[in-house]
Each structure stands twice: as C-alpha cells, then as structure tokens.
Amino acid sequence: MLSSPPLLVLLPLFYLVLSQCLAQDSSNSNPFSSVLIYSATAGFRHDSIPTAIQALKAKGPSVSIQFTATEGENHFTDDNLALYDAVVFLSTTGEVLSPSGKTAFQNYLNLGGNFVGIHSASNCLVNDTFYGRQVGAYFDYHPPLQNATVNVLDRSHPSTSMLPERWQVRDEMYNFKSDPRAIGATVILSADESTYTDDGQRKFDQGTPHPTAWFQERGAGVSAGGAPGRSFYTSLGHLNETWQDDLFMDHVLGGITWTLQSNTTRTSNPGATVGGHPSNSSTDQVSSVTSSPSSSPDA
Ligand SMILES: *[C@@H]1O[C@H](CO)[C@@H](O)[C@H](O)[C@H]1NC(C)=O
Ligand SMILES: *[C@@H]1O[C@H](CO)[C@@H](O)[C@H](O)[C@H]1NC(C)=O
Ligand SMILES: *[C@@H]1O[C@H](CO)[C@@H](O)[C@H](O)[C@H]1NC(C)=O
Ligand SMILES: *[C@@H]1O[C@H](CO)[C@@H](O)[C@H](O)[C@H]1NC(C)=O
Ligand SMILES: *[C@@H]1O[C@H](CO)[C@@H](O)[C@H](O)[C@H]1NC(C)=O
C-alpha cells in the first residue's frame, strides 16, 4: 500500500523515456533521403552547375539528404530511379533524355517519385508534355541578367518562410509559355516587373502575378491512374554567386525537403515502391554508373 504512490509517479516517466527511445530508433533506421541531381545539358551549359552541385552536397547532411549527382542518362532506368525519393533537374537544357530514359522517368513519377526543377530545367524536353506539366510551365525567354526584386506571395511554404517579403536578387527573370496555375501549381515567388527592364515581346500568357517559383502538391506530369508525388520549381539559380548565397540555398533546400514530405516515397511512407533505403543508397554503388558530362554545343 505504502509503496504504490512512488510507483504511480515513476510509471509515466518510464513510459515517456521508453517512447522517446522508440521514436529515436525508428527515425534512426532510415535517417537519410536519397536525392538524384541530374544536370545534363544538350543546349546552353551554365558554368554554375559544378558550384551548385558542390553547394547542395555540402548542405546535404544538415537536411538529412544524400545527394547523388550525375549527367549520365544511364541513371534513368526503372530500377535505378526507384532508389530515389526525389529527382532534381538542375539547369538542364535541351534533349537530355532518350525515349527509354523518358519512359523510365514517367514510370518513376507514376510510382510517386518527387520532382524538383531548378532554373533552366524549364527549358529541356520541350516536346514532352508530361515533363512540361511536371515542371509546371516551359521557359519562353529572359531579359538580360540584372538586379531585380522578387515578391514572396506565400510565406507559409518551407521554400519561402525565411525570405524577406521583397527579396533583392541578381538573376534572370524568366518568362514562361503558359501559366503554371493553369495545371494546379501554387505560385509562391513573383518577379516585380517594375524593378527591372524587359524589352522582349511576350507571345504567351503566363498569368499574373508574374510566376517565378511555384509548387504542385500533386505533380501534373503523372499519367492517369498514377500516384502523384510533389513538384517544386524555381527559375532562380543562374550565377555562381547565387549558389554561394545562404538565403538562396535555404530557398532551394526548403523546396527539396518539402517534396520529400509527400507520402508517396519511402522517406515518408515505408510501403512506397520508390525512394531511398539505407542498404541500397550507398554512394559507391550508385556512382559506378555515372558517366561523363554530355557535350554542350552552346556553352
Ligand atoms: C563559376 O564556378 C565554376 C567552378 O565551379 C568556374 O569554373 C566558373 O568559371 C565560374 N564562373 C564565373 C563567371 O566565375
Ligand atoms: C533496397 O534494399 C532492401 C533490403 O535489401 C530491399 O528490400 C529493397 O527492395 C531494395 N530496394 C530497391 C529499390 O532496390
Ligand atoms: C519539337 O516540336 C517542334 C514542332 O513539331 C519541332 O519543330 C522541334 O524540332 C521539336 N524539338 C525537339 C527538341 O524535338
Ligand atoms: C546588384 O545586386 C548586388 C547584390 O546582389 C549588389 O552587390 C550590386 O551592387 C547591385 N547592383 C546594382 C546596380 O544595384
Ligand atoms: C497521401 O495523402 C493523400 C492526401 O492527404 C491521401 O489522399 C492519400 O491517400 C495518401 N496516400 C498514402 C499512400 O498514404
């Protein structure tokens, strides 16, 4: 009788400690998401690509992501893509995939794979409707590189929550061939057209306010019957300096980590059929199929 009160006090404490140990165990069993960076170019080649890859890889551990970078199209097979929770198209240009690579990528998206497009990722695979829908809109043209202000339209997103409401950048203000909102995207950054000069001729309606970065909760590139993962796109990222800017890195990493919270890959859903797994996401194994960069006639 006399010994039970102390026990009753200690029991909840015991369960608290136990549950914390269990929670830690389950998160430790698969701490890293696997993300493939694809930076092949068949058109213009940005000299910031190596800077971007280095910056992303350096930040990887801080956001529990294991990045694998490649320009080898042989990564685009069903089996290999299934190892990744997200695929990032980094400043890709032109026809960077053959028909079989496109089919594997479409299959990956149909299985719930997540997608991130950065800068000229909107200017590749221009005749592949599924790819254009997965990005959200195709690039049309940009005025010369200059300073500009970008407005944050939605601060609730992890890619914008740390940005000033009016963000001063030095970058290319892209124009697009369609309005990403038309396929379900939410635009979160918008170029303030009064802060830079654009003498180009607009032939397409990209909607207002001017889309600069956006996300799709359900990537629109998925085939009917597929399981859409998430998609994030930012048109910023032209210069080396941009990739050395902590605020820009937080923007990009916020977008990438947001895609990984979809419930469609192994990072957030153990029953998913694509996504990283500790026992088969070793860098050595994957980098063995990496090939040299593709040629770049316009570089
Ligand atoms: C950008 O960085 C790369 C190395 O990462 C370098 O080769 C290139 O010259 C740099 N570009 C400029 C304009 O400094
Ligand atoms: C990864 O490895 C695990 C355990 O060996 C296996 O069950 C799973 O099917 C593998 N996943 C892929 C995509 O190869
Ligand atoms: C895309 O389609 C247009 C119109 O058919 C064609 O002129 C162009 O060459 C195609 N581009 C590629 C990269 O296939
Ligand atoms: C453009 O912005 C950069 C910083 O991004 C700044 O160093 C530079 O002074 C600005 N140039 C002009 C003309 O405002
Ligand atoms: C993922 O989340 C969506 C929206 O909350 C839900 O409709 C869907 O059933 C979920 N899928 C899985 C596999 O949990």
Tab-separated table of C-alpha atoms and ligand atoms in Angstrom:
chain	number	residue	atom	x	y	z
A	1	MET	CA	0.000	0.000	0.000
A	2	LEU	CA	2.658	2.484	1.058
A	3	SER	CA	4.983	1.674	-1.839
A	4	SER	CA	2.420	2.216	-4.631
A	5	PRO	CA	2.316	6.047	-4.739
A	6	PRO	CA	6.011	6.367	-5.777
A	7	LEU	CA	5.497	3.676	-8.422
A	8	LEU	CA	2.487	5.524	-9.850
A	9	VAL	CA	4.606	8.631	-10.095
A	10	LEU	CA	7.504	6.852	-11.801
A	11	LEU	CA	5.473	4.805	-14.268
A	12	PRO	CA	4.513	7.697	-16.600
A	13	LEU	CA	8.151	8.833	-16.562
A	14	PHE	CA	9.256	5.345	-17.554
A	15	TYR	CA	6.847	5.278	-20.487
A	16	LEU	CA	7.933	8.731	-21.574
A	17	VAL	CA	11.588	7.652	-21.718
A	18	LEU	CA	10.687	4.398	-23.450
A	19	SER	CA	8.569	6.080	-26.110
A	20	GLN	CA	11.325	8.602	-26.799
A	21	CYS	CA	13.818	5.778	-27.276
A	22	LEU	CA	11.467	4.016	-29.679
A	23	ALA	CA	10.774	7.208	-31.635
A	24	GLN	CA	14.502	7.825	-31.943
A	25	ASP	CA	15.091	4.242	-33.049
A	26	SER	CA	12.556	4.360	-35.867
A	27	SER	CA	13.870	7.698	-37.168
A	28	ASN	CA	17.458	6.425	-36.990
A	29	SER	CA	16.623	3.362	-39.060
A	30	ASN	CA	16.369	5.478	-42.220
A	31	PRO	CA	17.811	8.889	-41.446
A	32	PHE	CA	18.703	9.979	-44.979
A	33	SER	CA	16.540	10.622	-48.016
A	34	SER	CA	18.151	9.853	-51.360
A	35	VAL	CA	18.002	12.564	-53.996
A	36	LEU	CA	19.384	12.340	-57.537
A	37	ILE	CA	20.711	15.536	-59.127
A	38	TYR	CA	20.604	15.427	-62.941
A	39	SER	CA	22.492	18.259	-64.655
A	40	ALA	CA	22.976	17.027	-68.235
A	41	THR	CA	22.887	19.684	-70.941
A	42	ALA	CA	22.222	19.358	-74.672
A	43	GLY	CA	21.951	23.138	-75.201
A	44	PHE	CA	23.346	26.086	-73.253
A	45	ARG	CA	25.546	24.987	-70.359
A	46	HIS	CA	25.568	27.063	-67.159
A	47	ASP	CA	29.046	27.340	-65.660
A	48	SER	CA	27.391	27.451	-62.218
A	49	ILE	CA	26.468	23.737	-62.398
A	50	PRO	CA	29.572	22.459	-60.504
A	51	THR	CA	29.153	25.244	-57.913
A	52	ALA	CA	25.516	24.264	-57.458
A	53	ILE	CA	26.283	20.552	-57.031
A	54	GLN	CA	29.043	21.296	-54.535
A	55	ALA	CA	26.770	23.631	-52.558
A	56	LEU	CA	23.914	21.107	-52.442
A	57	LYS	CA	26.195	18.234	-51.419
A	58	ALA	CA	27.781	20.369	-48.696
A	59	LYS	CA	24.344	21.128	-47.217
A	60	GLY	CA	23.048	17.561	-47.595
A	61	PRO	CA	23.866	16.279	-44.074
A	62	SER	CA	22.203	19.329	-42.462
A	63	VAL	CA	18.868	18.393	-44.076
A	64	SER	CA	19.345	14.589	-43.911
A	65	ILE	CA	19.670	14.207	-47.668
A	66	GLN	CA	22.184	12.071	-49.508
A	67	PHE	CA	22.686	13.706	-52.902
A	68	THR	CA	23.965	11.749	-55.883
A	69	ALA	CA	24.909	13.923	-58.858
A	70	THR	CA	25.110	12.605	-62.399
A	71	GLU	CA	24.983	13.636	-66.044
A	72	GLY	CA	24.726	10.007	-67.117
A	73	GLU	CA	21.478	9.231	-68.847
A	74	ASN	CA	22.003	5.572	-67.880
A	75	HIS	CA	20.708	6.538	-64.432
A	76	PHE	CA	17.249	6.766	-65.981
A	77	THR	CA	16.138	3.148	-65.660
A	78	ASP	CA	13.194	1.874	-63.591
A	79	ASP	CA	15.473	0.059	-61.123
A	80	ASN	CA	17.869	2.926	-60.552
A	81	LEU	CA	15.302	5.723	-60.280
A	82	ALA	CA	13.392	3.615	-57.736
A	83	LEU	CA	16.298	4.243	-55.304
A	84	TYR	CA	15.468	7.959	-55.010
A	85	ASP	CA	12.920	9.978	-53.054
A	86	ALA	CA	13.275	12.880	-55.463
A	87	VAL	CA	14.960	13.719	-58.753
A	88	VAL	CA	16.320	17.259	-59.225
A	89	PHE	CA	16.737	18.598	-62.773
A	90	LEU	CA	19.471	21.207	-62.223
A	91	SER	CA	19.935	23.762	-65.050
A	92	THR	CA	19.312	21.063	-67.659
A	93	THR	CA	18.844	22.203	-71.274
A	94	GLY	CA	17.603	20.528	-74.462
A	95	GLU	CA	17.001	16.843	-75.174
A	96	VAL	CA	18.736	15.366	-72.142
A	97	LEU	CA	16.872	12.032	-72.241
A	98	SER	CA	16.327	9.434	-74.955
A	99	PRO	CA	12.913	7.767	-75.357
A	100	SER	CA	13.822	4.955	-72.910
A	101	GLY	CA	15.042	7.438	-70.301
A	102	LYS	CA	11.829	9.450	-70.677
A	103	THR	CA	9.754	6.294	-70.198
A	104	ALA	CA	11.680	5.391	-67.030
A	105	PHE	CA	11.216	8.914	-65.691
A	106	GLN	CA	7.492	8.861	-66.461
A	107	ASN	CA	7.260	5.463	-64.677
A	108	TYR	CA	9.090	6.917	-61.674
A	109	LEU	CA	6.643	9.823	-61.461
A	110	ASN	CA	3.697	7.435	-61.803
A	111	LEU	CA	5.021	5.446	-58.817
A	112	GLY	CA	5.034	8.557	-56.602
A	113	GLY	CA	8.521	9.915	-57.257
A	114	ASN	CA	9.044	13.573	-56.312
A	115	PHE	CA	10.452	16.214	-58.649
A	116	VAL	CA	12.436	19.445	-58.308
A	117	GLY	CA	13.269	21.710	-61.254
A	118	ILE	CA	15.862	24.480	-60.974
A	119	HIS	CA	16.485	27.391	-63.370
A	120	SER	CA	16.701	26.102	-66.989
A	121	ALA	CA	15.040	22.800	-66.060
A	122	SER	CA	12.023	24.534	-67.644
A	123	ASN	CA	13.958	24.680	-70.943
A	124	CYS	CA	14.536	20.994	-71.630
A	125	LEU	CA	12.494	18.119	-73.080
A	126	VAL	CA	10.362	20.821	-74.691
A	127	ASN	CA	8.099	18.426	-76.641
A	128	ASP	CA	7.387	16.011	-73.790
A	129	THR	CA	4.053	17.105	-72.368
A	130	PHE	CA	4.399	15.034	-69.188
A	131	TYR	CA	7.725	16.698	-68.395
A	132	GLY	CA	6.375	20.205	-69.050
A	133	ARG	CA	3.407	19.506	-66.781
A	134	GLN	CA	5.674	18.087	-64.070
A	135	VAL	CA	7.758	21.303	-64.140
A	136	GLY	CA	4.620	23.428	-64.401
A	137	ALA	CA	5.452	25.598	-67.437
A	138	TYR	CA	8.093	25.821	-70.168
A	139	PHE	CA	10.613	28.672	-70.353
A	140	ASP	CA	9.979	31.234	-73.108
A	141	TYR	CA	12.757	33.882	-72.871
A	142	HIS	CA	14.539	36.064	-70.342
A	143	PRO	CA	15.762	39.665	-70.412
A	144	PRO	CA	19.498	40.196	-69.662
A	145	LEU	CA	20.834	39.240	-66.242
A	146	GLN	CA	20.217	42.162	-63.860
A	147	ASN	CA	19.189	43.084	-60.348
A	148	ALA	CA	15.508	42.655	-59.605
A	149	THR	CA	13.070	42.343	-56.736
A	150	VAL	CA	11.074	39.187	-56.231
A	151	ASN	CA	7.899	39.294	-54.144
A	152	VAL	CA	7.074	36.480	-51.752
A	153	LEU	CA	3.413	35.604	-52.395
A	154	ASP	CA	3.128	32.777	-49.871
A	155	ARG	CA	5.321	32.715	-46.784
A	156	SER	CA	3.800	29.541	-45.399
A	157	HIS	CA	5.870	27.347	-47.709
A	158	PRO	CA	9.222	25.924	-46.454
A	159	SER	CA	10.971	27.391	-49.537
A	160	THR	CA	9.896	30.967	-48.763
A	161	SER	CA	9.382	31.185	-44.985
A	162	MET	CA	12.899	32.590	-44.411
A	163	LEU	CA	12.823	35.164	-47.239
A	164	PRO	CA	12.206	38.891	-46.896
A	165	GLU	CA	8.809	39.904	-48.307
A	166	ARG	CA	10.630	41.782	-51.073
A	167	TRP	CA	13.741	39.791	-51.977
A	168	GLN	CA	16.542	41.583	-53.881
A	169	VAL	CA	18.250	39.195	-56.280
A	170	ARG	CA	20.658	39.306	-59.198
A	171	ASP	CA	19.359	36.709	-61.613
A	172	GLU	CA	17.477	36.074	-64.864
A	173	MET	CA	13.764	36.904	-64.661
A	174	TYR	CA	12.266	34.123	-66.749
A	175	ASN	CA	9.102	34.421	-68.837
A	176	PHE	CA	7.083	31.265	-69.442
A	177	LYS	CA	4.969	29.848	-72.264
A	178	SER	CA	1.989	29.168	-70.031
A	179	ASP	CA	0.579	29.905	-66.580
A	180	PRO	CA	1.666	27.186	-64.116
A	181	ARG	CA	-1.539	27.937	-62.143
A	182	ALA	CA	-3.486	26.508	-65.107
A	183	ILE	CA	-2.262	22.988	-64.248
A	184	GLY	CA	-2.757	23.367	-60.490
A	185	ALA	CA	0.516	24.918	-59.305
A	186	THR	CA	0.650	27.434	-56.448
A	187	VAL	CA	2.929	30.359	-57.314
A	188	ILE	CA	4.973	31.456	-54.284
A	189	LEU	CA	7.527	33.881	-55.784
A	190	SER	CA	6.770	36.595	-58.308
A	191	ALA	CA	9.131	38.880	-60.249
A	192	ASP	CA	8.285	42.551	-59.635
A	193	GLU	CA	8.349	43.797	-63.243
A	194	SER	CA	8.720	47.428	-62.154
A	195	THR	CA	12.198	46.679	-60.759
A	196	TYR	CA	13.967	45.512	-63.955
A	197	THR	CA	13.998	46.030	-67.712
A	198	ASP	CA	12.467	43.578	-70.172
A	199	ASP	CA	12.336	44.732	-73.808
A	200	GLY	CA	11.255	41.324	-75.131
A	201	GLN	CA	7.994	40.545	-76.914
A	202	ARG	CA	5.589	38.447	-74.857
A	203	LYS	CA	3.792	35.940	-77.055
A	204	PHE	CA	2.285	33.824	-74.277
A	205	ASP	CA	0.040	34.382	-71.278
A	206	GLN	CA	1.925	33.315	-68.125
A	207	GLY	CA	-0.724	34.807	-65.829
A	208	THR	CA	-0.339	37.390	-63.059
A	209	PRO	CA	1.380	37.952	-60.813
A	210	HIS	CA	4.459	37.006	-62.824
A	211	PRO	CA	5.391	33.383	-61.882
A	212	THR	CA	8.999	32.914	-60.655
A	213	ALA	CA	8.769	29.854	-58.326
A	214	TRP	CA	5.915	27.501	-57.520
A	215	PHE	CA	4.937	24.109	-56.144
A	216	GLN	CA	2.499	21.353	-57.017
A	217	GLU	CA	1.092	19.176	-54.239
A	218	ARG	CA	0.315	16.602	-56.925
A	219	GLY	CA	2.779	16.772	-59.810
A	220	ALA	CA	0.743	17.151	-63.002
A	221	GLY	CA	3.136	15.060	-65.111
A	222	VAL	CA	1.717	11.813	-63.755
A	223	SER	CA	-0.248	9.565	-66.121
A	224	ALA	CA	-3.902	8.777	-65.442
A	225	GLY	CA	-4.021	6.212	-62.635
A	226	GLY	CA	-0.543	7.090	-61.339
A	227	ALA	CA	0.252	8.202	-57.769
A	228	PRO	CA	1.387	11.845	-57.974
A	229	GLY	CA	4.289	12.912	-55.793
A	230	ARG	CA	5.214	16.530	-55.165
A	231	SER	CA	6.859	19.003	-57.538
A	232	PHE	CA	8.785	22.199	-56.785
A	233	TYR	CA	10.251	24.598	-59.339
A	234	THR	CA	12.342	27.756	-59.000
A	235	SER	CA	13.536	29.762	-62.002
A	236	LEU	CA	16.344	31.364	-59.976
A	237	GLY	CA	19.901	29.958	-59.813
A	238	HIS	CA	21.873	31.345	-62.781
A	239	LEU	CA	25.100	32.606	-61.179
A	240	ASN	CA	27.837	31.011	-59.063
A	241	GLU	CA	27.198	33.858	-56.594
A	242	THR	CA	23.590	32.742	-56.263
A	243	TRP	CA	24.713	29.299	-55.113
A	244	GLN	CA	27.038	30.913	-52.569
A	245	ASP	CA	24.127	32.848	-51.040
A	246	ASP	CA	22.754	31.224	-47.861
A	247	LEU	CA	19.295	32.694	-48.400
A	248	PHE	CA	19.040	31.174	-51.884
A	249	MET	CA	20.301	27.832	-50.530
A	250	ASP	CA	17.608	27.897	-47.853
A	251	HIS	CA	15.014	28.615	-50.562
A	252	VAL	CA	16.146	25.650	-52.691
A	253	LEU	CA	16.640	23.245	-49.769
A	254	GLY	CA	13.244	24.246	-48.390
A	255	GLY	CA	11.703	23.299	-51.733
A	256	ILE	CA	13.566	19.977	-51.919
A	257	THR	CA	12.783	18.931	-48.338
A	258	TRP	CA	9.125	19.890	-48.862
A	259	THR	CA	8.864	17.458	-51.800
A	260	LEU	CA	10.287	14.708	-49.562
A	261	GLN	CA	7.335	15.064	-47.167
A	262	SER	CA	4.920	13.684	-49.772
A	263	ASN	CA	3.501	10.386	-48.563
A	264	THR	CA	4.450	8.705	-51.836
A	265	THR	CA	8.098	7.660	-51.317
A	266	ARG	CA	9.997	5.687	-48.687
A	267	THR	CA	11.118	8.811	-46.816
A	268	SER	CA	7.568	9.341	-45.540
A	269	ASN	CA	5.882	6.039	-46.380
A	270	PRO	CA	7.554	2.649	-45.714
A	271	GLY	CA	5.026	0.987	-48.024
A	272	ALA	CA	6.033	3.095	-51.039
A	273	THR	CA	7.706	1.463	-54.045
A	274	VAL	CA	10.251	4.207	-54.760
A	275	GLY	CA	12.659	6.055	-52.511
A	276	GLY	CA	15.894	5.662	-50.605
A	277	HIS	CA	16.763	2.701	-48.434
A	278	PRO	CA	19.919	2.686	-46.303
A	279	SER	CA	21.124	-0.669	-47.591
A	280	ASN	CA	20.948	0.286	-51.241
A	281	SER	CA	21.643	4.002	-51.285
A	282	SER	CA	25.414	3.734	-50.932
A	283	THR	CA	27.221	6.381	-52.952
A	284	ASP	CA	29.760	3.885	-54.307
A	285	GLN	CA	27.118	1.627	-55.735
A	286	VAL	CA	25.232	4.412	-57.484
A	287	SER	CA	28.159	6.470	-58.688
A	288	SER	CA	29.557	3.453	-60.524
A	289	VAL	CA	27.058	4.043	-63.338
A	290	THR	CA	27.812	7.766	-63.587
A	291	SER	CA	29.231	8.722	-66.969
A	292	SER	CA	30.991	11.832	-68.193
A	293	PRO	CA	29.070	15.022	-68.995
A	294	SER	CA	27.243	15.178	-72.304
A	295	SER	CA	28.527	17.559	-74.956
A	296	SER	CA	27.402	21.163	-74.802
A	297	PRO	CA	27.420	22.889	-78.220
A	298	ASP	CA	26.174	26.250	-76.921
A	299	ALA	CA	28.432	26.543	-73.886
B	1	LIG	C1	31.731	29.516	-61.699
B	1	LIG	O1	32.343	28.467	-60.974
B	1	LIG	C2	32.968	27.498	-61.777
B	1	LIG	C3	33.564	26.453	-60.857
B	1	LIG	O2	32.613	25.936	-60.018
B	1	LIG	C4	34.049	28.122	-62.620
B	1	LIG	O3	34.577	27.138	-63.499
B	1	LIG	C5	33.464	29.259	-63.422
B	1	LIG	O4	34.480	29.924	-64.128
B	1	LIG	C6	32.757	30.244	-62.517
B	1	LIG	N1	32.127	31.287	-63.331
B	1	LIG	C7	32.392	32.563	-63.192
B	1	LIG	C8	31.670	33.501	-64.117
B	1	LIG	O5	33.173	32.973	-62.356
B	2	LIG	C1	16.694	-1.997	-51.081
B	2	LIG	O1	17.169	-2.966	-50.208
B	2	LIG	C2	16.146	-3.606	-49.450
B	2	LIG	C3	16.804	-4.532	-48.448
B	2	LIG	O2	17.871	-5.221	-49.053
B	2	LIG	C4	15.190	-4.321	-50.404
B	2	LIG	O3	14.152	-4.918	-49.677
B	2	LIG	C5	14.596	-3.305	-51.370
B	2	LIG	O4	13.773	-3.954	-52.294
B	2	LIG	C6	15.694	-2.556	-52.086
B	2	LIG	N1	15.094	-1.503	-52.874
B	2	LIG	C7	15.428	-1.294	-54.114
B	2	LIG	C8	14.724	-0.167	-54.767
B	2	LIG	O5	16.276	-1.935	-54.696
B	3	LIG	C1	9.580	19.952	-81.033
B	3	LIG	O1	8.486	20.030	-81.914
B	3	LIG	C2	8.596	21.085	-82.875
B	3	LIG	C3	7.276	21.133	-83.626
B	3	LIG	O2	6.945	19.887	-84.118
B	3	LIG	C4	9.797	20.820	-83.752
B	3	LIG	O3	9.943	21.866	-84.700
B	3	LIG	C5	11.033	20.728	-82.897
B	3	LIG	O4	12.148	20.373	-83.689
B	3	LIG	C6	10.869	19.702	-81.791
B	3	LIG	N1	12.013	19.809	-80.881
B	3	LIG	C7	12.583	18.745	-80.356
B	3	LIG	C8	13.744	19.032	-79.445
B	3	LIG	O5	12.196	17.612	-80.532
B	4	LIG	C1	23.004	44.287	-57.634
B	4	LIG	O1	22.896	43.423	-56.529
B	4	LIG	C2	24.151	43.035	-55.967
B	4	LIG	C3	23.868	42.052	-54.873
B	4	LIG	O2	23.076	41.012	-55.336
B	4	LIG	C4	24.850	44.275	-55.439
B	4	LIG	O3	26.121	43.883	-54.953
B	4	LIG	C5	25.012	45.273	-56.546
B	4	LIG	O4	25.530	46.466	-56.007
B	4	LIG	C6	23.685	45.583	-57.212
B	4	LIG	N1	23.893	46.434	-58.370
B	4	LIG	C7	23.137	47.483	-58.622
B	4	LIG	C8	23.448	48.232	-59.887
B	4	LIG	O5	22.218	47.836	-57.894
B	5	LIG	C1	-1.353	10.511	-49.230
B	5	LIG	O1	-2.016	11.686	-48.841
B	5	LIG	C2	-3.151	11.990	-49.634
B	5	LIG	C3	-3.662	13.344	-49.227
B	5	LIG	O2	-3.606	13.515	-47.848
B	5	LIG	C4	-4.184	10.880	-49.491
B	5	LIG	O3	-5.293	11.150	-50.321
B	5	LIG	C5	-3.566	9.563	-49.896
B	5	LIG	O4	-4.457	8.511	-49.670
B	5	LIG	C6	-2.278	9.298	-49.122
B	5	LIG	N1	-1.605	8.124	-49.670
B	5	LIG	C7	-0.966	7.221	-48.916
B	5	LIG	C8	-0.308	6.112	-49.645
B	5	LIG	O5	-0.915	7.293	-47.701
